[in-house]
XYZ file of N, CA and C in Angstrom:
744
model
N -2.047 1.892 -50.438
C -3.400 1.357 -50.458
C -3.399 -0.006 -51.148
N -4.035 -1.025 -50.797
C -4.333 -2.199 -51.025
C -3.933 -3.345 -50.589
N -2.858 -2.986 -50.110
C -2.119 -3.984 -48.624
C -2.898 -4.253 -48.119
N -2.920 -6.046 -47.503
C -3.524 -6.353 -46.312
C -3.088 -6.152 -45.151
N -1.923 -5.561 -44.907
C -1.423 -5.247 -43.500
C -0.522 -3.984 -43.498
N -0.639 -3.108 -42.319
C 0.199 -2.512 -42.279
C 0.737 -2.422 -40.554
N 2.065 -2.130 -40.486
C 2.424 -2.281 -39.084
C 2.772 -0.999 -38.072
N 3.135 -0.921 -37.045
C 3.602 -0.026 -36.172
C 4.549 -0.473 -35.151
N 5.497 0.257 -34.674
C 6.428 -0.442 -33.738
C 6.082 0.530 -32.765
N 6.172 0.392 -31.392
C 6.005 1.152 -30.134
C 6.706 0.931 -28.842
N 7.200 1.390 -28.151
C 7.317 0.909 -26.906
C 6.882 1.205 -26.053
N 6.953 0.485 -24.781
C 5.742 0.352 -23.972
C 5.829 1.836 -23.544
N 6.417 2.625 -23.225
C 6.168 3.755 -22.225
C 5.517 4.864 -22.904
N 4.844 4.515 -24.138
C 4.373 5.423 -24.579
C 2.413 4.956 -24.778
N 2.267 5.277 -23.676
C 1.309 5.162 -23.081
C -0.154 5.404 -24.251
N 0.010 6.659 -24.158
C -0.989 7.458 -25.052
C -0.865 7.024 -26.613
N -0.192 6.843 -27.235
C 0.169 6.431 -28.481
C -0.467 4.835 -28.315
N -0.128 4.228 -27.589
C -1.000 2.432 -27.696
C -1.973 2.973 -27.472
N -2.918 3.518 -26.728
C -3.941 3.659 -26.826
C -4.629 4.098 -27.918
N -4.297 5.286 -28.501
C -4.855 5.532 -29.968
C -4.342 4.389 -30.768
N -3.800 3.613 -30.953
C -3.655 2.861 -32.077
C -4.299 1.892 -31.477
N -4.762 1.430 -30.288
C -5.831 0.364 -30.464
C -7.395 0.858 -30.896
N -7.185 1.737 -30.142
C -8.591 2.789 -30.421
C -9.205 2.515 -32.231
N -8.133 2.816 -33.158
C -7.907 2.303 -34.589
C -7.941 0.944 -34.698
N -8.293 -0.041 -33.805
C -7.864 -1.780 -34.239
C -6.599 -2.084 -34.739
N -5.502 -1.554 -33.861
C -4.329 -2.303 -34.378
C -4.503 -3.417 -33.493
N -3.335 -4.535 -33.303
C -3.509 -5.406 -32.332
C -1.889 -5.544 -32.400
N -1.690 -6.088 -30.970
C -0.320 -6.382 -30.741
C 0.281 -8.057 -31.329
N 1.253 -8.032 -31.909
C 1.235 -8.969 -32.667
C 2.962 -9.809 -31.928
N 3.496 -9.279 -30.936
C 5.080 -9.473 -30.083
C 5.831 -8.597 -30.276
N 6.519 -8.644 -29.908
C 7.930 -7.875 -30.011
C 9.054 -8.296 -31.002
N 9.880 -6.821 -31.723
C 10.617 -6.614 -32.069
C 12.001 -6.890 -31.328
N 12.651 -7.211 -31.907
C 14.286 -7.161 -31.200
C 14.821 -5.940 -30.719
N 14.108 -4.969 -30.619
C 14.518 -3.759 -29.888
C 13.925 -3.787 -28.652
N 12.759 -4.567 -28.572
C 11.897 -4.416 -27.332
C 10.752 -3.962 -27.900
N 10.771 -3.242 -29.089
C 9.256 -2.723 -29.253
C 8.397 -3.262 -29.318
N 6.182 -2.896 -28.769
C 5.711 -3.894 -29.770
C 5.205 -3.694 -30.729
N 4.775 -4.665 -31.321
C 4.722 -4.848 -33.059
C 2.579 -4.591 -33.418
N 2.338 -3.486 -33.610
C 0.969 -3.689 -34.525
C 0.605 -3.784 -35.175
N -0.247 -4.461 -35.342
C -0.599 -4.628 -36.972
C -2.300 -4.667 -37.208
N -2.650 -4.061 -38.119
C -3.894 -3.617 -38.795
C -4.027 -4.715 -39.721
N -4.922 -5.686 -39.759
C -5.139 -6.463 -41.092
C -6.830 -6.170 -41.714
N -7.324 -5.651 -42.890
C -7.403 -5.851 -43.337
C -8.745 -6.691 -43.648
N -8.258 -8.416 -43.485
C -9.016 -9.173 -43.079
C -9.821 -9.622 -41.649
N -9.568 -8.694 -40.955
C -9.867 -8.873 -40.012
C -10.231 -7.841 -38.859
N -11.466 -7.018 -39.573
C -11.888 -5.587 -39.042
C -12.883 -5.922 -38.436
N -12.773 -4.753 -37.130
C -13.632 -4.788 -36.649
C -15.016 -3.942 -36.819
N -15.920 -4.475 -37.630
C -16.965 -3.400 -37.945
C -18.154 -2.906 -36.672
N -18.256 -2.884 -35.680
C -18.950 -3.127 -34.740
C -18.451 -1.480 -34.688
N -17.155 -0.780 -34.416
C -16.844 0.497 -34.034
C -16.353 0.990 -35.144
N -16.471 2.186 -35.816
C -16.102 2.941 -36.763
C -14.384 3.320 -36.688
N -14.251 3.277 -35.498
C -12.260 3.776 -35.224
C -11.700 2.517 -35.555
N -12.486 1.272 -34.879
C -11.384 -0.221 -35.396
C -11.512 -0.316 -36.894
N -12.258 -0.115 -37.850
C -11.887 -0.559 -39.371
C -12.021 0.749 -39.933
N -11.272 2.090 -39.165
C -11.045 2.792 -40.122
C -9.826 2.672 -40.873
N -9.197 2.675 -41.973
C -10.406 3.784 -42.998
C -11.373 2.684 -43.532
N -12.188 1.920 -43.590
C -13.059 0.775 -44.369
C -14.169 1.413 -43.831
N -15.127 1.093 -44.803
C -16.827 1.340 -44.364
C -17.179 0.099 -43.979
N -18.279 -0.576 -43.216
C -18.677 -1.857 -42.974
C -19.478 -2.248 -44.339
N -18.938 -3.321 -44.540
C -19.773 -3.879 -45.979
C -21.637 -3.863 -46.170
N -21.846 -4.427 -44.691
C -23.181 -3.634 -44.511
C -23.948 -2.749 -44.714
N -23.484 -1.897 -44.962
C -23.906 -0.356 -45.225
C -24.886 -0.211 -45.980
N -26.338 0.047 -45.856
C -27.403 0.421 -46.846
C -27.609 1.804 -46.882
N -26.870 2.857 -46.210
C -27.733 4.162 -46.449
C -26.745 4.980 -46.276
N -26.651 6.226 -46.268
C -25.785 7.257 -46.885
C -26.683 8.589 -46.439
N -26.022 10.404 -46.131
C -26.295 10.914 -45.900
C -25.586 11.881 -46.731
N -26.751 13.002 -46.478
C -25.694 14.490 -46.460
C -25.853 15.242 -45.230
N -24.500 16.276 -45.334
C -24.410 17.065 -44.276
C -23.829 18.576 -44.918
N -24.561 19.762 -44.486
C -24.111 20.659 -45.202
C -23.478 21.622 -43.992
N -22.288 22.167 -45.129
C -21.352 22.859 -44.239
C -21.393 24.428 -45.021
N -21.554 25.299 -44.145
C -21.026 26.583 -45.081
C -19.562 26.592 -45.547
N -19.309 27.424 -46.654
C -17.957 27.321 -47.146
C -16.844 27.618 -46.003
N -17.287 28.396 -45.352
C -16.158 29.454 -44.364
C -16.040 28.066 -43.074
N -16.844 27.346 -42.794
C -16.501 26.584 -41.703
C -16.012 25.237 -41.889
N -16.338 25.043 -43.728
C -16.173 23.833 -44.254
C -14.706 23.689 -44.335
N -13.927 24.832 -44.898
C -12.356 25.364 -44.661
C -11.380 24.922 -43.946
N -12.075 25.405 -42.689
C -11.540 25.511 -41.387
C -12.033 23.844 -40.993
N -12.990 23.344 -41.029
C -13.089 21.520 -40.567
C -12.217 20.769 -40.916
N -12.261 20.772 -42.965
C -11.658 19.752 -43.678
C -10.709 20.350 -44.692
N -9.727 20.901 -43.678
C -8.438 21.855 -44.602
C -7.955 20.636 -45.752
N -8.269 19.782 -45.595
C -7.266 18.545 -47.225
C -8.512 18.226 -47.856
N -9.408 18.996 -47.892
C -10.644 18.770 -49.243
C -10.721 20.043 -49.843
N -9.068 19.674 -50.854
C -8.999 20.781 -51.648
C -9.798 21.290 -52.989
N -10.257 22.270 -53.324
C -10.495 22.958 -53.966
C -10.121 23.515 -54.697
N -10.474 23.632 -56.650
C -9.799 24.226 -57.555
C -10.174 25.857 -57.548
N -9.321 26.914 -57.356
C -8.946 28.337 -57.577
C -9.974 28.732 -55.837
N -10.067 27.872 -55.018
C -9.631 28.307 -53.858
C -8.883 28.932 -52.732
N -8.474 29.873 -51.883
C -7.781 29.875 -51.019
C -8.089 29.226 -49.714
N -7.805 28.570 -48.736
C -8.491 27.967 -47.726
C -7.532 28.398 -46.659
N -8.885 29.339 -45.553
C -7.687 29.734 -44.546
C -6.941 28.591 -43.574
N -5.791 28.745 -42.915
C -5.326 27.834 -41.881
C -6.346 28.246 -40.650
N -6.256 26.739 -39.572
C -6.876 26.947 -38.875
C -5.686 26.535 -37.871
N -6.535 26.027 -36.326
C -5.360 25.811 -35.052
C -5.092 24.240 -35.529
N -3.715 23.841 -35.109
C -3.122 22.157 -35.655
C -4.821 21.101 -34.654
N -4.811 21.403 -33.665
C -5.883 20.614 -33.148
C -6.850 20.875 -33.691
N -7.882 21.267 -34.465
C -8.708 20.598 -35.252
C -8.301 20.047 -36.787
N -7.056 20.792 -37.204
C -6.657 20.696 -38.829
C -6.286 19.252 -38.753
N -5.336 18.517 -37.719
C -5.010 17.453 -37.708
C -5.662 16.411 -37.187
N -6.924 16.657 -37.158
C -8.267 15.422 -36.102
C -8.826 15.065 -37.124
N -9.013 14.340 -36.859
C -9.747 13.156 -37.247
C -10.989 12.678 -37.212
N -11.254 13.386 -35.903
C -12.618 13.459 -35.193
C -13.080 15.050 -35.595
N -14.458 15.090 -36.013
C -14.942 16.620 -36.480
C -16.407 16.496 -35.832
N -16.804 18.153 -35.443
C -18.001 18.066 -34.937
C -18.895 19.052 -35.864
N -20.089 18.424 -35.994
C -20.906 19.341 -36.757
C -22.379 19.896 -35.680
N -22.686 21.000 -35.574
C -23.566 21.520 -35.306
C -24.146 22.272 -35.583
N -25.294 21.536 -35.313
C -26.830 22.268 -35.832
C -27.871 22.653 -35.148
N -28.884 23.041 -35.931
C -30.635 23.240 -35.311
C -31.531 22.684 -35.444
N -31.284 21.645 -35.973
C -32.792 20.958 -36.968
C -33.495 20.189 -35.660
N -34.982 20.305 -36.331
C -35.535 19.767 -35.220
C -35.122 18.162 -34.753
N -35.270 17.308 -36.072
C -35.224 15.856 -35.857
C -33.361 15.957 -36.545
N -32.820 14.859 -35.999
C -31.246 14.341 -36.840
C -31.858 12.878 -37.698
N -31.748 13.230 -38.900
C -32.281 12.090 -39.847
C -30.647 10.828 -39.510
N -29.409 11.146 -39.258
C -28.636 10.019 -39.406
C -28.616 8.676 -37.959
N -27.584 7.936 -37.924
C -27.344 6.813 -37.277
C -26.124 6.814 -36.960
N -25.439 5.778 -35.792
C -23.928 5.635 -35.581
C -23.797 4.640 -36.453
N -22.466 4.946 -37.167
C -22.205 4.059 -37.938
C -22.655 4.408 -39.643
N -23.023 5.436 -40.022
C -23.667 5.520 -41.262
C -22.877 6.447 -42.287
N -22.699 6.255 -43.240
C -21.473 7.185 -44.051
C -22.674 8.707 -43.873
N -21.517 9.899 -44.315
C -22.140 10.922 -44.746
C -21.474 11.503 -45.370
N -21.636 11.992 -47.147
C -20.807 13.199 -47.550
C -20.927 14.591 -47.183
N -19.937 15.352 -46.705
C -19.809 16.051 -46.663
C -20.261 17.613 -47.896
N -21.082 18.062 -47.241
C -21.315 19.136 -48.639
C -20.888 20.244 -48.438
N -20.109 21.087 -49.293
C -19.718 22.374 -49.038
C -20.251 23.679 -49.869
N -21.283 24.260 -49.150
C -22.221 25.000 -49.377
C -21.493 26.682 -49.949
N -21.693 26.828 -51.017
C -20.804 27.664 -51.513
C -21.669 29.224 -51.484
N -20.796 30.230 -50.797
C -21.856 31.444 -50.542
C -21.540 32.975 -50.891
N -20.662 32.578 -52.452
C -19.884 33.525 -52.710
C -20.386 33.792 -54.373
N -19.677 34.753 -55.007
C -20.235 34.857 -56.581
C -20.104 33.430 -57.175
N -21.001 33.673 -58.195
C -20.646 32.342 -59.273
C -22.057 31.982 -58.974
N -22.320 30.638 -60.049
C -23.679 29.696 -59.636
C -23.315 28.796 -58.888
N -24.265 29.067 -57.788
C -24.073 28.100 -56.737
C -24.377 26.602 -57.135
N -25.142 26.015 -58.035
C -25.057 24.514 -58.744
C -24.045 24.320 -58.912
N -22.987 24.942 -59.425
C -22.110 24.754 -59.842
C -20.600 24.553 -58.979
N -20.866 25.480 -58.426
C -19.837 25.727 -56.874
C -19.673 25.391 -55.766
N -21.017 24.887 -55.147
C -21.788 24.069 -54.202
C -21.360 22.399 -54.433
N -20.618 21.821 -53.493
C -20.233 20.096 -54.308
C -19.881 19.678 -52.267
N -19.815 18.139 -53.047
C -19.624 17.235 -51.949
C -17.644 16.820 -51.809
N -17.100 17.005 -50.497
C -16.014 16.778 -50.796
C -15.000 15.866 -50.036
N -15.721 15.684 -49.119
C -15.031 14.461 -48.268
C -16.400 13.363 -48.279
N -15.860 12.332 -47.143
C -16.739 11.439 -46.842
C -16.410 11.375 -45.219
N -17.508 11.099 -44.525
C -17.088 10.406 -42.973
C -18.106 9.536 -42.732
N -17.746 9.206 -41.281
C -18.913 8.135 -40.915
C -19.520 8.509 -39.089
N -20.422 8.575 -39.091
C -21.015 8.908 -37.933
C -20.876 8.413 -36.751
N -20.020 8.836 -35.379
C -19.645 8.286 -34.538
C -20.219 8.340 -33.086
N -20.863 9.673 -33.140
C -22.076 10.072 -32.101
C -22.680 11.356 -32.243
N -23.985 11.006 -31.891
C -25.105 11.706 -31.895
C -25.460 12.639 -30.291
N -25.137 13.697 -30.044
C -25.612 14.328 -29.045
C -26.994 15.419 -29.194
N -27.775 15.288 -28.448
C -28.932 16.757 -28.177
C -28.817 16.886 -27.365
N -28.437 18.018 -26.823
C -28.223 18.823 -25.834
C -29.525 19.454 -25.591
N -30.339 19.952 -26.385
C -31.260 20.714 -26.313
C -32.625 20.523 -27.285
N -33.472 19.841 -26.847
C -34.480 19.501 -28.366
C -36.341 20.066 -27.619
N -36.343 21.047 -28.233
C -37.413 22.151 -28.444
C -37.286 22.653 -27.216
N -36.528 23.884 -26.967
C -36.056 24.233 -26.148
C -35.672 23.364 -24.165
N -35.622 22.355 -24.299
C -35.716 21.527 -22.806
C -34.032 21.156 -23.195
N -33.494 21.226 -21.636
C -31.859 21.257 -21.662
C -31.628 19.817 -21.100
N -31.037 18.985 -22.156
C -30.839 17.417 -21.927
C -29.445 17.375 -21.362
N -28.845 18.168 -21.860
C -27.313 18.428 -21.458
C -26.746 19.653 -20.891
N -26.084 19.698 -19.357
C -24.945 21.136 -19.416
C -24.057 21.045 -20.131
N -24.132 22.779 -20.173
C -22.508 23.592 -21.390
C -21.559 22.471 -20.969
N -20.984 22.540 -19.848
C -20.115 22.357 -19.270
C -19.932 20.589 -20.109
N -20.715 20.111 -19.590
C -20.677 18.581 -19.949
C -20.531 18.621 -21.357
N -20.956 19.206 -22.086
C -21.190 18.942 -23.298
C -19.969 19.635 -24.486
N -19.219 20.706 -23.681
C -17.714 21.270 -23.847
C -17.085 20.004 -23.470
N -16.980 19.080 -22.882
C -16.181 18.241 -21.912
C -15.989 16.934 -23.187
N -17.505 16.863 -23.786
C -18.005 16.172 -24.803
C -16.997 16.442 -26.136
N -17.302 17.365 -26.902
C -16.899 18.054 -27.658
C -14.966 18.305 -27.626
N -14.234 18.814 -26.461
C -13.276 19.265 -26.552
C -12.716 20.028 -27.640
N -11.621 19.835 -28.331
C -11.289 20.123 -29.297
C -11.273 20.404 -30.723
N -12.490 19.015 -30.797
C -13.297 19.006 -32.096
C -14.071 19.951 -32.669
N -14.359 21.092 -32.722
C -15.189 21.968 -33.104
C -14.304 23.245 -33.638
N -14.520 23.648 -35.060
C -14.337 25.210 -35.069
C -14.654 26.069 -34.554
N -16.076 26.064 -33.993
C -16.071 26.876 -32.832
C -16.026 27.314 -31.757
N -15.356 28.896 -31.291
C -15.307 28.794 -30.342
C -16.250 28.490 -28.678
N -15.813 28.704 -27.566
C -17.295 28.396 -26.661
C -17.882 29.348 -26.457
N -17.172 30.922 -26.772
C -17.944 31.713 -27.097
C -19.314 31.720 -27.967
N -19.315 31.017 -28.954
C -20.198 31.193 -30.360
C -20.801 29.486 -29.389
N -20.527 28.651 -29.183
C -21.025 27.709 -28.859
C -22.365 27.995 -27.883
N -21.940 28.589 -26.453
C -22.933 29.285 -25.546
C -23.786 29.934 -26.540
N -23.577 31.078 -27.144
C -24.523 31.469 -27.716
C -25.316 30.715 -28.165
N -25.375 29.519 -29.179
C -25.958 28.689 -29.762
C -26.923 27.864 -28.592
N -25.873 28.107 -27.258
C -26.953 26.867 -26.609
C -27.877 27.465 -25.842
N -27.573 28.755 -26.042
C -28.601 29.823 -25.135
C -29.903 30.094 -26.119
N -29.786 30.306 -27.309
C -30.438 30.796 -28.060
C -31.270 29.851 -28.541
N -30.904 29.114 -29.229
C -31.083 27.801 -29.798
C -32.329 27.248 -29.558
N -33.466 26.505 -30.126
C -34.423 26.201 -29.078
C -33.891 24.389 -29.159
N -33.215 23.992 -30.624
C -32.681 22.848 -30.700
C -31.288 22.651 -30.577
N -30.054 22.261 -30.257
C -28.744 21.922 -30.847
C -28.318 20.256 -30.599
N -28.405 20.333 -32.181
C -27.517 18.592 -32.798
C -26.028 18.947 -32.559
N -25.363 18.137 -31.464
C -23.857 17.824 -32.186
C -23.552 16.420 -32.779
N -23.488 16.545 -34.185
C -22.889 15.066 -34.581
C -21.563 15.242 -34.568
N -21.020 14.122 -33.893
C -19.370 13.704 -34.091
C -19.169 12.672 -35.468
N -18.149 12.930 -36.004
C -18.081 12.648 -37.316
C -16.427 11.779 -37.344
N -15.893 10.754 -37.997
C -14.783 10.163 -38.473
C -14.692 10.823 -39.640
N -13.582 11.642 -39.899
C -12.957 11.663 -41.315
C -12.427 10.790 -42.378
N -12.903 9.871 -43.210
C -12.848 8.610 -43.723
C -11.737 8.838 -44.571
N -12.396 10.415 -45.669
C -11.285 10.173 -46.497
C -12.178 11.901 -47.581
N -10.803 12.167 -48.572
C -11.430 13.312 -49.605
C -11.099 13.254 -50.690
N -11.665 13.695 -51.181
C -11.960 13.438 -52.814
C -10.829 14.247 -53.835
N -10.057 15.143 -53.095
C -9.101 15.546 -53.657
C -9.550 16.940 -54.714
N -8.664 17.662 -55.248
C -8.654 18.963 -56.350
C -8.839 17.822 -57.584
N -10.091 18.858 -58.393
C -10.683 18.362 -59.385
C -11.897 17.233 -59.159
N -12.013 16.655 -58.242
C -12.809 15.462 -58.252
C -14.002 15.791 -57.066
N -14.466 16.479 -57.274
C -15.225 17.327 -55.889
C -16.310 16.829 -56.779
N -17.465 16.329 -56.231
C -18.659 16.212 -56.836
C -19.729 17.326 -56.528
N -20.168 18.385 -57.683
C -20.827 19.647 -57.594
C -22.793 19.035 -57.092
N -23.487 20.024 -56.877
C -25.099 19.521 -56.913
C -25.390 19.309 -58.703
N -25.185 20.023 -59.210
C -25.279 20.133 -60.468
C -25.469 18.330 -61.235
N -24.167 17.723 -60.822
C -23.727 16.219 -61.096
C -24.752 15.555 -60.442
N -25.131 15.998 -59.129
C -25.780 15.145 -58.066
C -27.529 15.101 -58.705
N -27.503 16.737 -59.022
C -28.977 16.354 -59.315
C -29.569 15.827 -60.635
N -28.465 15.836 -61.808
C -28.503 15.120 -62.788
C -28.761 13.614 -62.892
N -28.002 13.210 -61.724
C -27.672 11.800 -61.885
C -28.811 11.028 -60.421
N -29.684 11.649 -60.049
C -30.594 11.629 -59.161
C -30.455 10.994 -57.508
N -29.338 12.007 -57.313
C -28.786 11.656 -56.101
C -29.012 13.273 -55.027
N -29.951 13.883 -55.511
C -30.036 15.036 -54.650
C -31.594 15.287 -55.034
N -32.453 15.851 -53.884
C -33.922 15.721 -53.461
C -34.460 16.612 -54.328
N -35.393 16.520 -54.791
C -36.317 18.002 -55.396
C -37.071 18.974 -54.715
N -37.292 18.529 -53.489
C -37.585 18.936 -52.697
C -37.370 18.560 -51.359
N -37.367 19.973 -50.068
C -36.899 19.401 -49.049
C -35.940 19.555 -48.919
N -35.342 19.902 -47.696
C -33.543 19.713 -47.415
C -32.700 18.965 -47.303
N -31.871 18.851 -48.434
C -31.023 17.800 -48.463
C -29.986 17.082 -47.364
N -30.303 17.249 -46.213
C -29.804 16.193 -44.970
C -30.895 15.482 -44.650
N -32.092 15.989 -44.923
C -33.385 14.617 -44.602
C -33.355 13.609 -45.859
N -32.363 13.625 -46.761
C -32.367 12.899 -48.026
C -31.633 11.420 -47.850
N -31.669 10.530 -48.116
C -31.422 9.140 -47.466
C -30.726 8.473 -49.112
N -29.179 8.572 -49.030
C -28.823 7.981 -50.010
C -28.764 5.995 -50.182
N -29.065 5.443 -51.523
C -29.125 4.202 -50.744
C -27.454 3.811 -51.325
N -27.222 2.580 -51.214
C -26.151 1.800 -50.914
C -25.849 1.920 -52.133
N -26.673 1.752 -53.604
C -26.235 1.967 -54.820
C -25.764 3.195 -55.367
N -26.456 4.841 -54.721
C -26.201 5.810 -54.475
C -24.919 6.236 -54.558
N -24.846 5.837 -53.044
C -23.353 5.795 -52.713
C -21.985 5.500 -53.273
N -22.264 4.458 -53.529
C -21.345 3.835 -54.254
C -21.243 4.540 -55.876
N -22.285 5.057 -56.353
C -22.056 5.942 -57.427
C -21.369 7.091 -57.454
N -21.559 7.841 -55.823
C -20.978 9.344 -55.255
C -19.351 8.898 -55.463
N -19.236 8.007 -54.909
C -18.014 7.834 -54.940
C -16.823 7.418 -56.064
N -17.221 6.781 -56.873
C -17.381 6.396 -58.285
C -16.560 7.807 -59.156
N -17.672 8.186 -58.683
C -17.554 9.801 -59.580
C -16.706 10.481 -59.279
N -16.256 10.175 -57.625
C -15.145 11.062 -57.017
C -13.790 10.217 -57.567
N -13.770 9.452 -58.134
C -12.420 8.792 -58.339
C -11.869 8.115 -57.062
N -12.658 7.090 -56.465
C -12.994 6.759 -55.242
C -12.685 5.164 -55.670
N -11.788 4.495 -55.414
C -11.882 3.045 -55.279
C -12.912 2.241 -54.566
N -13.978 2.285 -55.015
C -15.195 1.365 -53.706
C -14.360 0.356 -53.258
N -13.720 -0.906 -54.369
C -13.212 -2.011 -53.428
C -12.507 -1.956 -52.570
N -11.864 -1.245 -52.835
C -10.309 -0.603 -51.428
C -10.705 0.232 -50.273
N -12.544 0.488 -50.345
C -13.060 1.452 -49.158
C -14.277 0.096 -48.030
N -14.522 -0.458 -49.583
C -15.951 -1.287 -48.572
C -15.422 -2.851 -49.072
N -14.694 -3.518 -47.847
C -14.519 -4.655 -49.153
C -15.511 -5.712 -48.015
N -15.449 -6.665 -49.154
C -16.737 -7.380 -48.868
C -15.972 -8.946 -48.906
């Protein structure tokens, strides 16, 4: 971390691999004496317009901030490296443990977020103990798309299309998915970038949050609108380098 550049070597026949790394804003910079070519990520020169070209960076822009709450049991299985002290966290399948891309779904009537907008992650704790206490924020991402499939019961989207949408990204299965879209009179899928986690020990609890007046008194805390100073405090607390995340 703190390098302005980092590189990649490739060769051409690997089709799928250049593509994800442009997808990320690398750029081709010539060839190596092997033939490979040469990418390189700078740094100075992100593209903030798409969340995949300057990841991991937030756009310096950024005025607002979210939450998103996850139950413990699915929070697990999403963001297996937002470890937890005297946790066990089950394994899940390598295609979602190793993505990058995560989907969250819901019911709410309205989606309070935006493309492009950070959100911490909250992991809603539903086991003994005080939940103030146990209940904390533990990754960060940034919002990459917004789907309704379904908003007060009227069908904007087919299963089909919207599996097609989704793929891999989801803990759940399409079993539990159908159900949801049958039943449901609303379903939000937000697609989410995994930015980054806060690591064992540095998990920020509600307890911290509502002390330090970063969590609502009322109302559910995903209609809660963190601002830019907020944020930058959440993170702070997490042992979070702001300059090395949002540089300006």
């Amino acid at each position: 971390m703190g390098k302005n550049e980092i590189y990649v070597t490739v060769f051409e026949k690997h089709n799928t691999l250049i593509m994800l790394l442009e997808k990320f804003g690398f750029e081709v910079a010539g060839k190596n004496l092997n033939g490979e070519r040469v990418y390189i990520h700078d740094r100075h020169k992100l593209d903030y317009s798409d969340p995949f070209k300057c990841f991991p960076f937030i756009n310096p822009a950024v005025d607002r901030a979210g939450y998103i709450i996850i139950d413990d049991t699915f929070h697990d299985n999403m963001f297996p490296y937002s470890e937890l002290k005297n946790t066990l966290q089950e394994s899940v399948g390598l295609s979602v443990e190793n993505g990058l891309s995560k989907i969250y779904v819901g019911k709410a009537t309205s989606v309070p977020y935006v493309i492009g907008q950070p959100v911490f992650i909250y992991r809603k704790h539903n086991g003994n103990g005080v939940k103030r206490y146990k209940s904390c924020l533990t990754s960060y991402c940034i919002i990459t798309d917004i789907i309704r499939p379904k908003v007060a019961g009227r069908i904007n989207m087919s299963f089909d299309d919207l599996m097609r949408r989704i793929g891999n990204k989801s803990v759940y299965d399409p079993a539990h998915l159908w159900t949801r879209y049958n039943l449901d009179a609303n379903m939000n899928v937000i697609e989410m970038l995994y930015f980054g986690f806060f690591g064992e020990g540095h998990n920020v609890n509600m307890d911290w949050l509502s002390r330090n007046g970063c969590w609502p008194n009322g109302g559910y805390p995903t209609s809660y609108v963190l601002s830019r100073a907020q944020f930058e405090q959440i993170l702070k607390e997490a042992r979070i380098d702001v300059k090395n995340v949002i540089i300006n």
